[in-house]
PDB file of C-alpha atoms in Angstrom:
ATOM      1  CA  GLY X   1     -38.150   4.490 -12.632  1.00  0.00           C
ATOM      2  CA  ASN X   2     -35.865   6.824 -14.468  1.00  0.00           C
ATOM      3  CA  PRO X   3     -35.952  10.092 -12.538  1.00  0.00           C
ATOM      4  CA  ALA X   4     -35.792  12.022 -15.864  1.00  0.00           C
ATOM      5  CA  SER X   5     -39.000  10.379 -17.096  1.00  0.00           C
ATOM      6  CA  ASN X   6     -42.490  11.860 -16.734  1.00  0.00           C
ATOM      7  CA  HIS X   7     -44.323   8.668 -15.759  1.00  0.00           C
ATOM      8  CA  LYS X   8     -45.287   8.155 -12.071  1.00  0.00           C
ATOM      9  CA  PHE X   9     -42.427   5.827 -11.360  1.00  0.00           C
ATOM     10  CA  GLY X  10     -39.909   8.402 -12.673  1.00  0.00           C
ATOM     11  CA  ARG X  11     -41.561  11.221 -10.803  1.00  0.00           C
ATOM     12  CA  ARG X  12     -41.443   9.126  -7.540  1.00  0.00           C
ATOM     13  CA  ALA X  13     -37.753   8.453  -8.094  1.00  0.00           C
ATOM     14  CA  GLN X  14     -37.064  12.101  -8.798  1.00  0.00           C
ATOM     15  CA  THR X  15     -38.882  13.140  -5.624  1.00  0.00           C
ATOM     16  CA  ALA X  16     -36.797  10.609  -3.555  1.00  0.00           C
ATOM     17  CA  ILE X  17     -33.542  11.946  -5.045  1.00  0.00           C
ATOM     18  CA  GLU X  18     -34.407  15.587  -4.311  1.00  0.00           C
ATOM     19  CA  GLU X  19     -35.487  14.749  -0.823  1.00  0.00           C
ATOM     20  CA  ALA X  20     -32.130  12.944  -0.254  1.00  0.00           C
ATOM     21  CA  ARG X  21     -30.322  15.898  -1.817  1.00  0.00           C
ATOM     22  CA  GLU X  22     -31.924  18.247   0.743  1.00  0.00           C
ATOM     23  CA  LYS X  23     -31.001  15.976   3.682  1.00  0.00           C
ATOM     24  CA  VAL X  24     -27.406  15.666   2.511  1.00  0.00           C
ATOM     25  CA  ALA X  25     -27.137  19.410   1.989  1.00  0.00           C
ATOM     26  CA  CYS X  26     -28.580  20.030   5.487  1.00  0.00           C
ATOM     27  CA  SER X  27     -26.079  17.579   7.063  1.00  0.00           C
ATOM     28  CA  VAL X  28     -23.048  19.604   5.837  1.00  0.00           C
ATOM     29  CA  ASN X  29     -24.705  23.136   5.841  1.00  0.00           C
ATOM     30  CA  ALA X  30     -24.761  23.451   1.962  1.00  0.00           C
ATOM     31  CA  HIS X  31     -27.516  24.388  -0.483  1.00  0.00           C
ATOM     32  CA  PRO X  32     -29.229  21.415  -2.257  1.00  0.00           C
ATOM     33  CA  SER X  33     -28.200  22.842  -5.575  1.00  0.00           C
ATOM     34  CA  GLN X  34     -24.477  22.364  -4.468  1.00  0.00           C
ATOM     35  CA  VAL X  35     -24.917  18.610  -4.039  1.00  0.00           C
ATOM     36  CA  ILE X  36     -23.829  16.404  -6.919  1.00  0.00           C
ATOM     37  CA  PHE X  37     -24.500  12.673  -6.366  1.00  0.00           C
ATOM     38  CA  THR X  38     -21.866  10.169  -7.421  1.00  0.00           C
ATOM     39  CA  ALA X  39     -21.310   6.413  -6.932  1.00  0.00           C
ATOM     40  CA  SER X  40     -18.295   6.799  -4.611  1.00  0.00           C
ATOM     41  CA  GLY X  41     -15.752   9.053  -2.959  1.00  0.00           C
ATOM     42  CA  THR X  42     -13.283   8.003  -5.599  1.00  0.00           C
ATOM     43  CA  GLU X  43     -15.711   9.114  -8.385  1.00  0.00           C
ATOM     44  CA  SER X  44     -16.294  12.433  -6.634  1.00  0.00           C
ATOM     45  CA  ASN X  45     -12.572  13.083  -6.212  1.00  0.00           C
ATOM     46  CA  ASN X  46     -11.878  12.138  -9.825  1.00  0.00           C
ATOM     47  CA  THR X  47     -14.821  14.395 -10.944  1.00  0.00           C
ATOM     48  CA  ILE X  48     -13.482  17.537  -9.288  1.00  0.00           C
ATOM     49  CA  ILE X  49      -9.883  16.905 -10.427  1.00  0.00           C
ATOM     50  CA  ASN X  50     -10.721  16.084 -14.079  1.00  0.00           C
ATOM     51  CA  GLY X  51     -13.485  18.631 -14.196  1.00  0.00           C
ATOM     52  CA  ILE X  52     -11.082  21.427 -13.145  1.00  0.00           C
ATOM     53  CA  ALA X  53      -8.430  20.110 -15.494  1.00  0.00           C
ATOM     54  CA  GLN X  54     -10.809  20.373 -18.480  1.00  0.00           C
ATOM     55  CA  ASN X  55     -11.986  23.844 -17.709  1.00  0.00           C
ATOM     56  CA  TYR X  56      -8.850  25.373 -16.445  1.00  0.00           C
ATOM     57  CA  PRO X  57      -5.951  24.028 -18.605  1.00  0.00           C
ATOM     58  CA  GLU X  58      -3.321  26.157 -16.860  1.00  0.00           C
ATOM     59  CA  THR X  59      -4.074  24.754 -13.409  1.00  0.00           C
ATOM     60  CA  HIS X  60      -1.181  23.872 -11.117  1.00  0.00           C
ATOM     61  CA  PHE X  61      -2.554  21.045  -8.917  1.00  0.00           C
ATOM     62  CA  ALA X  62      -1.217  20.545  -5.334  1.00  0.00           C
ATOM     63  CA  TYR X  63      -2.091  17.878  -2.787  1.00  0.00           C
ATOM     64  CA  SER X  64      -0.767  16.799   0.595  1.00  0.00           C
ATOM     65  CA  ALA X  65       1.679  13.939   0.841  1.00  0.00           C
ATOM     66  CA  ILE X  66      -0.770  11.867   2.795  1.00  0.00           C
ATOM     67  CA  GLU X  67      -3.805  12.090   0.398  1.00  0.00           C
ATOM     68  CA  HIS X  68      -5.786   8.973  -0.432  1.00  0.00           C
ATOM     69  CA  PRO X  69      -4.717   7.477  -3.799  1.00  0.00           C
ATOM     70  CA  CYS X  70      -8.015   8.557  -5.407  1.00  0.00           C
ATOM     71  CA  ILE X  71      -6.690  12.120  -5.074  1.00  0.00           C
ATOM     72  CA  SER X  72      -2.871  11.614  -5.511  1.00  0.00           C
ATOM     73  CA  GLU X  73      -3.089   9.240  -8.597  1.00  0.00           C
ATOM     74  CA  PRO X  74      -5.418  11.282 -10.764  1.00  0.00           C
ATOM     75  CA  ILE X  75      -3.372  14.421  -9.986  1.00  0.00           C
ATOM     76  CA  LYS X  76      -0.085  12.587 -10.794  1.00  0.00           C
ATOM     77  CA  SER X  77      -1.573  11.315 -14.046  1.00  0.00           C
ATOM     78  CA  LEU X  78      -2.283  14.953 -15.073  1.00  0.00           C
ATOM     79  CA  SER X  79       1.527  15.643 -15.087  1.00  0.00           C
ATOM     80  CA  LYS X  80       1.672  13.348 -18.196  1.00  0.00           C
ATOM     81  CA  LYS X  81      -0.737  15.690 -19.916  1.00  0.00           C
ATOM     82  CA  GLY X  82       1.419  18.759 -19.225  1.00  0.00           C
ATOM     83  CA  PHE X  83      -0.127  19.903 -15.972  1.00  0.00           C
ATOM     84  CA  VAL X  84       2.161  21.107 -13.190  1.00  0.00           C
ATOM     85  CA  THR X  85       1.659  19.094  -9.958  1.00  0.00           C
ATOM     86  CA  THR X  86       3.074  19.478  -6.490  1.00  0.00           C
ATOM     87  CA  LYS X  87       3.021  17.069  -3.522  1.00  0.00           C
ATOM     88  CA  ILE X  88       3.234  19.102  -0.283  1.00  0.00           C
ATOM     89  CA  PRO X  89       5.030  17.457   2.642  1.00  0.00           C
ATOM     90  CA  VAL X  90       3.550  17.079   6.095  1.00  0.00           C
ATOM     91  CA  ASP X  91       5.374  17.445   9.434  1.00  0.00           C
ATOM     92  CA  SER X  92       6.180  14.717  11.964  1.00  0.00           C
ATOM     93  CA  GLN X  93       2.560  14.976  13.287  1.00  0.00           C
ATOM     94  CA  GLY X  94       1.096  14.424   9.811  1.00  0.00           C
ATOM     95  CA  MET X  95      -0.065  18.061   9.538  1.00  0.00           C
ATOM     96  CA  LEU X  96       0.258  19.915   6.177  1.00  0.00           C
ATOM     97  CA  ASP X  97       3.340  22.076   6.378  1.00  0.00           C
ATOM     98  CA  LEU X  98       2.463  25.358   4.638  1.00  0.00           C
ATOM     99  CA  ASP X  99       6.065  26.635   5.277  1.00  0.00           C
ATOM    100  CA  LYS X 100       7.435  23.886   3.000  1.00  0.00           C
ATOM    101  CA  ILE X 101       5.386  25.042  -0.022  1.00  0.00           C
ATOM    102  CA  GLU X 102       7.632  26.389  -2.708  1.00  0.00           C
ATOM    103  CA  ASN X 103       5.214  28.379  -4.877  1.00  0.00           C
ATOM    104  CA  ASP X 104       6.464  29.022  -8.411  1.00  0.00           C
ATOM    105  CA  SER X 105       5.841  32.719  -9.114  1.00  0.00           C
ATOM    106  CA  LYS X 106       5.579  31.965 -12.872  1.00  0.00           C
ATOM    107  CA  ASN X 107       3.097  29.107 -12.372  1.00  0.00           C
ATOM    108  CA  PRO X 108       1.625  29.390  -8.881  1.00  0.00           C
ATOM    109  CA  ILE X 109      -0.540  26.722  -7.230  1.00  0.00           C
ATOM    110  CA  SER X 110      -4.238  27.198  -8.302  1.00  0.00           C
ATOM    111  CA  PHE X 111      -5.864  23.991  -6.991  1.00  0.00           C
ATOM    112  CA  LEU X 112      -5.172  22.464  -3.600  1.00  0.00           C
ATOM    113  CA  SER X 113      -6.691  19.277  -2.164  1.00  0.00           C
ATOM    114  CA  VAL X 114      -6.238  18.384   1.556  1.00  0.00           C
ATOM    115  CA  MET X 115      -8.008  15.499   3.284  1.00  0.00           C
ATOM    116  CA  MET X 116      -9.956  16.747   6.315  1.00  0.00           C
ATOM    117  CA  ALA X 117      -9.352  13.653   8.460  1.00  0.00           C
ATOM    118  CA  ASN X 118      -6.852  11.041   7.497  1.00  0.00           C
ATOM    119  CA  ASN X 119      -8.283   7.479   7.046  1.00  0.00           C
ATOM    120  CA  GLU X 120      -5.112   5.822   8.404  1.00  0.00           C
ATOM    121  CA  THR X 121      -3.763   8.102  11.152  1.00  0.00           C
ATOM    122  CA  GLY X 122      -6.817   9.984  12.169  1.00  0.00           C
ATOM    123  CA  ILE X 123      -4.996  13.315  11.981  1.00  0.00           C
ATOM    124  CA  ILE X 124      -7.436  16.222  11.515  1.00  0.00           C
ATOM    125  CA  GLN X 125      -5.961  19.063   9.477  1.00  0.00           C
ATOM    126  CA  ASP X 126      -6.248  22.677  10.394  1.00  0.00           C
ATOM    127  CA  LEU X 127      -8.530  23.465   7.427  1.00  0.00           C
ATOM    128  CA  PRO X 128      -9.520  26.968   8.469  1.00  0.00           C
ATOM    129  CA  LYS X 129      -5.852  27.982   8.529  1.00  0.00           C
ATOM    130  CA  ILE X 130      -5.169  26.232   5.192  1.00  0.00           C
ATOM    131  CA  ILE X 131      -8.219  27.733   3.530  1.00  0.00           C
ATOM    132  CA  GLU X 132      -7.338  31.211   4.749  1.00  0.00           C
ATOM    133  CA  TRP X 133      -3.831  30.803   3.323  1.00  0.00           C
ATOM    134  CA  ALA X 134      -5.216  29.521  -0.003  1.00  0.00           C
ATOM    135  CA  LYS X 135      -7.785  32.232  -0.403  1.00  0.00           C
ATOM    136  CA  LEU X 136      -5.147  34.909  -0.109  1.00  0.00           C
ATOM    137  CA  LYS X 137      -3.442  33.251  -3.114  1.00  0.00           C
ATOM    138  CA  LYS X 138      -6.803  32.738  -4.954  1.00  0.00           C
ATOM    139  CA  ILE X 139      -6.368  28.932  -4.924  1.00  0.00           C
ATOM    140  CA  ILE X 140      -9.431  26.650  -5.588  1.00  0.00           C
ATOM    141  CA  THR X 141      -9.718  24.425  -2.516  1.00  0.00           C
ATOM    142  CA  HIS X 142     -11.078  20.941  -2.200  1.00  0.00           C
ATOM    143  CA  THR X 143     -11.269  18.662   0.795  1.00  0.00           C
ATOM    144  CA  ASP X 144     -11.898  14.871   1.009  1.00  0.00           C
ATOM    145  CA  ALA X 145     -14.196  14.736   4.087  1.00  0.00           C
ATOM    146  CA  VAL X 146     -15.284  11.149   3.696  1.00  0.00           C
ATOM    147  CA  GLN X 147     -13.620  10.039   6.861  1.00  0.00           C
ATOM    148  CA  ALA X 148     -14.619  13.099   8.811  1.00  0.00           C
ATOM    149  CA  LEU X 149     -18.432  13.084   8.120  1.00  0.00           C
ATOM    150  CA  GLY X 150     -20.427  11.895  11.163  1.00  0.00           C
ATOM    151  CA  LYS X 151     -17.409  12.080  13.452  1.00  0.00           C
ATOM    152  CA  ILE X 152     -16.552  15.769  13.584  1.00  0.00           C
ATOM    153  CA  THR X 153     -18.438  18.873  12.397  1.00  0.00           C
ATOM    154  CA  VAL X 154     -18.409  19.166   8.579  1.00  0.00           C
ATOM    155  CA  ASP X 155     -19.707  22.579   7.604  1.00  0.00           C
ATOM    156  CA  PHE X 156     -19.282  23.369   3.950  1.00  0.00           C
ATOM    157  CA  GLU X 157     -20.307  27.084   4.240  1.00  0.00           C
ATOM    158  CA  MET X 158     -18.271  27.777   7.455  1.00  0.00           C
ATOM    159  CA  LEU X 159     -15.178  26.084   5.936  1.00  0.00           C
ATOM    160  CA  GLU X 160     -15.424  28.177   2.712  1.00  0.00           C
ATOM    161  CA  VAL X 161     -13.921  25.381   0.638  1.00  0.00           C
ATOM    162  CA  ASP X 162     -14.799  25.351  -3.046  1.00  0.00           C
ATOM    163  CA  ALA X 163     -15.453  21.557  -3.137  1.00  0.00           C
ATOM    164  CA  MET X 164     -15.845  18.717  -0.746  1.00  0.00           C
ATOM    165  CA  THR X 165     -16.276  14.969  -1.033  1.00  0.00           C
ATOM    166  CA  ILE X 166     -18.504  12.899   1.281  1.00  0.00           C
ATOM    167  CA  SER X 167     -19.643   9.219   1.165  1.00  0.00           C
ATOM    168  CA  SER X 168     -22.627   7.396   2.524  1.00  0.00           C
ATOM    169  CA  HIS X 169     -21.025   4.149   3.676  1.00  0.00           C
ATOM    170  CA  LYS X 170     -18.961   5.920   6.296  1.00  0.00           C
ATOM    171  CA  ILE X 171     -22.087   7.000   8.166  1.00  0.00           C
ATOM    172  CA  TYR X 172     -23.938   3.626   7.895  1.00  0.00           C
ATOM    173  CA  GLY X 173     -25.678   4.601   4.700  1.00  0.00           C
ATOM    174  CA  PRO X 174     -25.773   2.388   1.524  1.00  0.00           C
ATOM    175  CA  GLN X 175     -22.669   1.548  -0.391  1.00  0.00           C
ATOM    176  CA  GLY X 176     -22.438   3.019  -3.948  1.00  0.00           C
ATOM    177  CA  VAL X 177     -23.657   6.578  -2.862  1.00  0.00           C
ATOM    178  CA  ALA X 178     -21.512   9.589  -2.413  1.00  0.00           C
ATOM    179  CA  ALA X 179     -21.537  13.310  -3.246  1.00  0.00           C
ATOM    180  CA  LEU X 180     -19.468  16.101  -4.392  1.00  0.00           C
ATOM    181  CA  ILE X 181     -20.418  19.413  -2.727  1.00  0.00           C
ATOM    182  CA  LEU X 182     -19.484  22.136  -5.175  1.00  0.00           C
ATOM    183  CA  ASN X 183     -19.392  25.949  -4.927  1.00  0.00           C
ATOM    184  CA  LYS X 184     -21.381  27.026  -8.001  1.00  0.00           C
ATOM    185  CA  LYS X 185     -18.818  29.736  -8.896  1.00  0.00           C
ATOM    186  CA  ILE X 186     -16.491  26.916  -9.962  1.00  0.00           C
ATOM    187  CA  ASP X 187     -17.001  26.239 -13.661  1.00  0.00           C
ATOM    188  CA  MET X 188     -16.525  22.463 -13.974  1.00  0.00           C
ATOM    189  CA  SER X 189     -16.824  20.098 -16.987  1.00  0.00           C
ATOM    190  CA  ALA X 190     -18.513  16.757 -16.663  1.00  0.00           C
ATOM    191  CA  PHE X 191     -16.199  13.849 -15.869  1.00  0.00           C
ATOM    192  CA  ILE X 192     -18.536  11.086 -17.186  1.00  0.00           C
ATOM    193  CA  MET X 193     -20.101  11.924 -20.592  1.00  0.00           C
ATOM    194  CA  GLY X 194     -23.437  10.955 -22.083  1.00  0.00           C
ATOM    195  CA  GLY X 195     -25.723  10.955 -19.078  1.00  0.00           C
ATOM    196  CA  GLY X 196     -27.985  13.775 -18.052  1.00  0.00           C
ATOM    197  CA  GLN X 197     -28.568  12.886 -14.390  1.00  0.00           C
ATOM    198  CA  GLU X 198     -26.744  15.242 -12.006  1.00  0.00           C
ATOM    199  CA  LYS X 199     -26.086  17.598 -14.913  1.00  0.00           C
TER     200      LYS X 199
END
């Protein structure tokens, strides 16, 4: 049943979705209202990037040199639309090198995406240090935590990131289910138009 419908099949589906939302929120220490369901980690990542681009047209997007293509490619594509984008190098251990960031004083970085745990090397970034650095510069932060969920502690509130991507299939859940955890202070436009579900 369509969860937006008032018939019993729809109400049953709506109840199941909201119960799932509460469980997902609990698993990453977030509020259920911060959980936006998507069909994949790729969709979640594209949603935050394009949603920010639509609402904040002056955004300077930055990402680590070892991000998954579902982060690096949509950010690179924004450069064709006039956005400033920066790929940040990593050191020999695969850690984000904050010392190598050349921040343009006229157009400083305003969005940063850093993968929590790398899907190829297993490197776990020092997110508390990165987030602390970003907050001092008023940078919106996002982490792709798809590979980290279920393996290390993933705590949305403690990390103080603005947005986080997680996916079901990495923790033995069904394929085709993921979520974007979003701090409600971020004003973001919808990436996929025409559907009311997930607002």
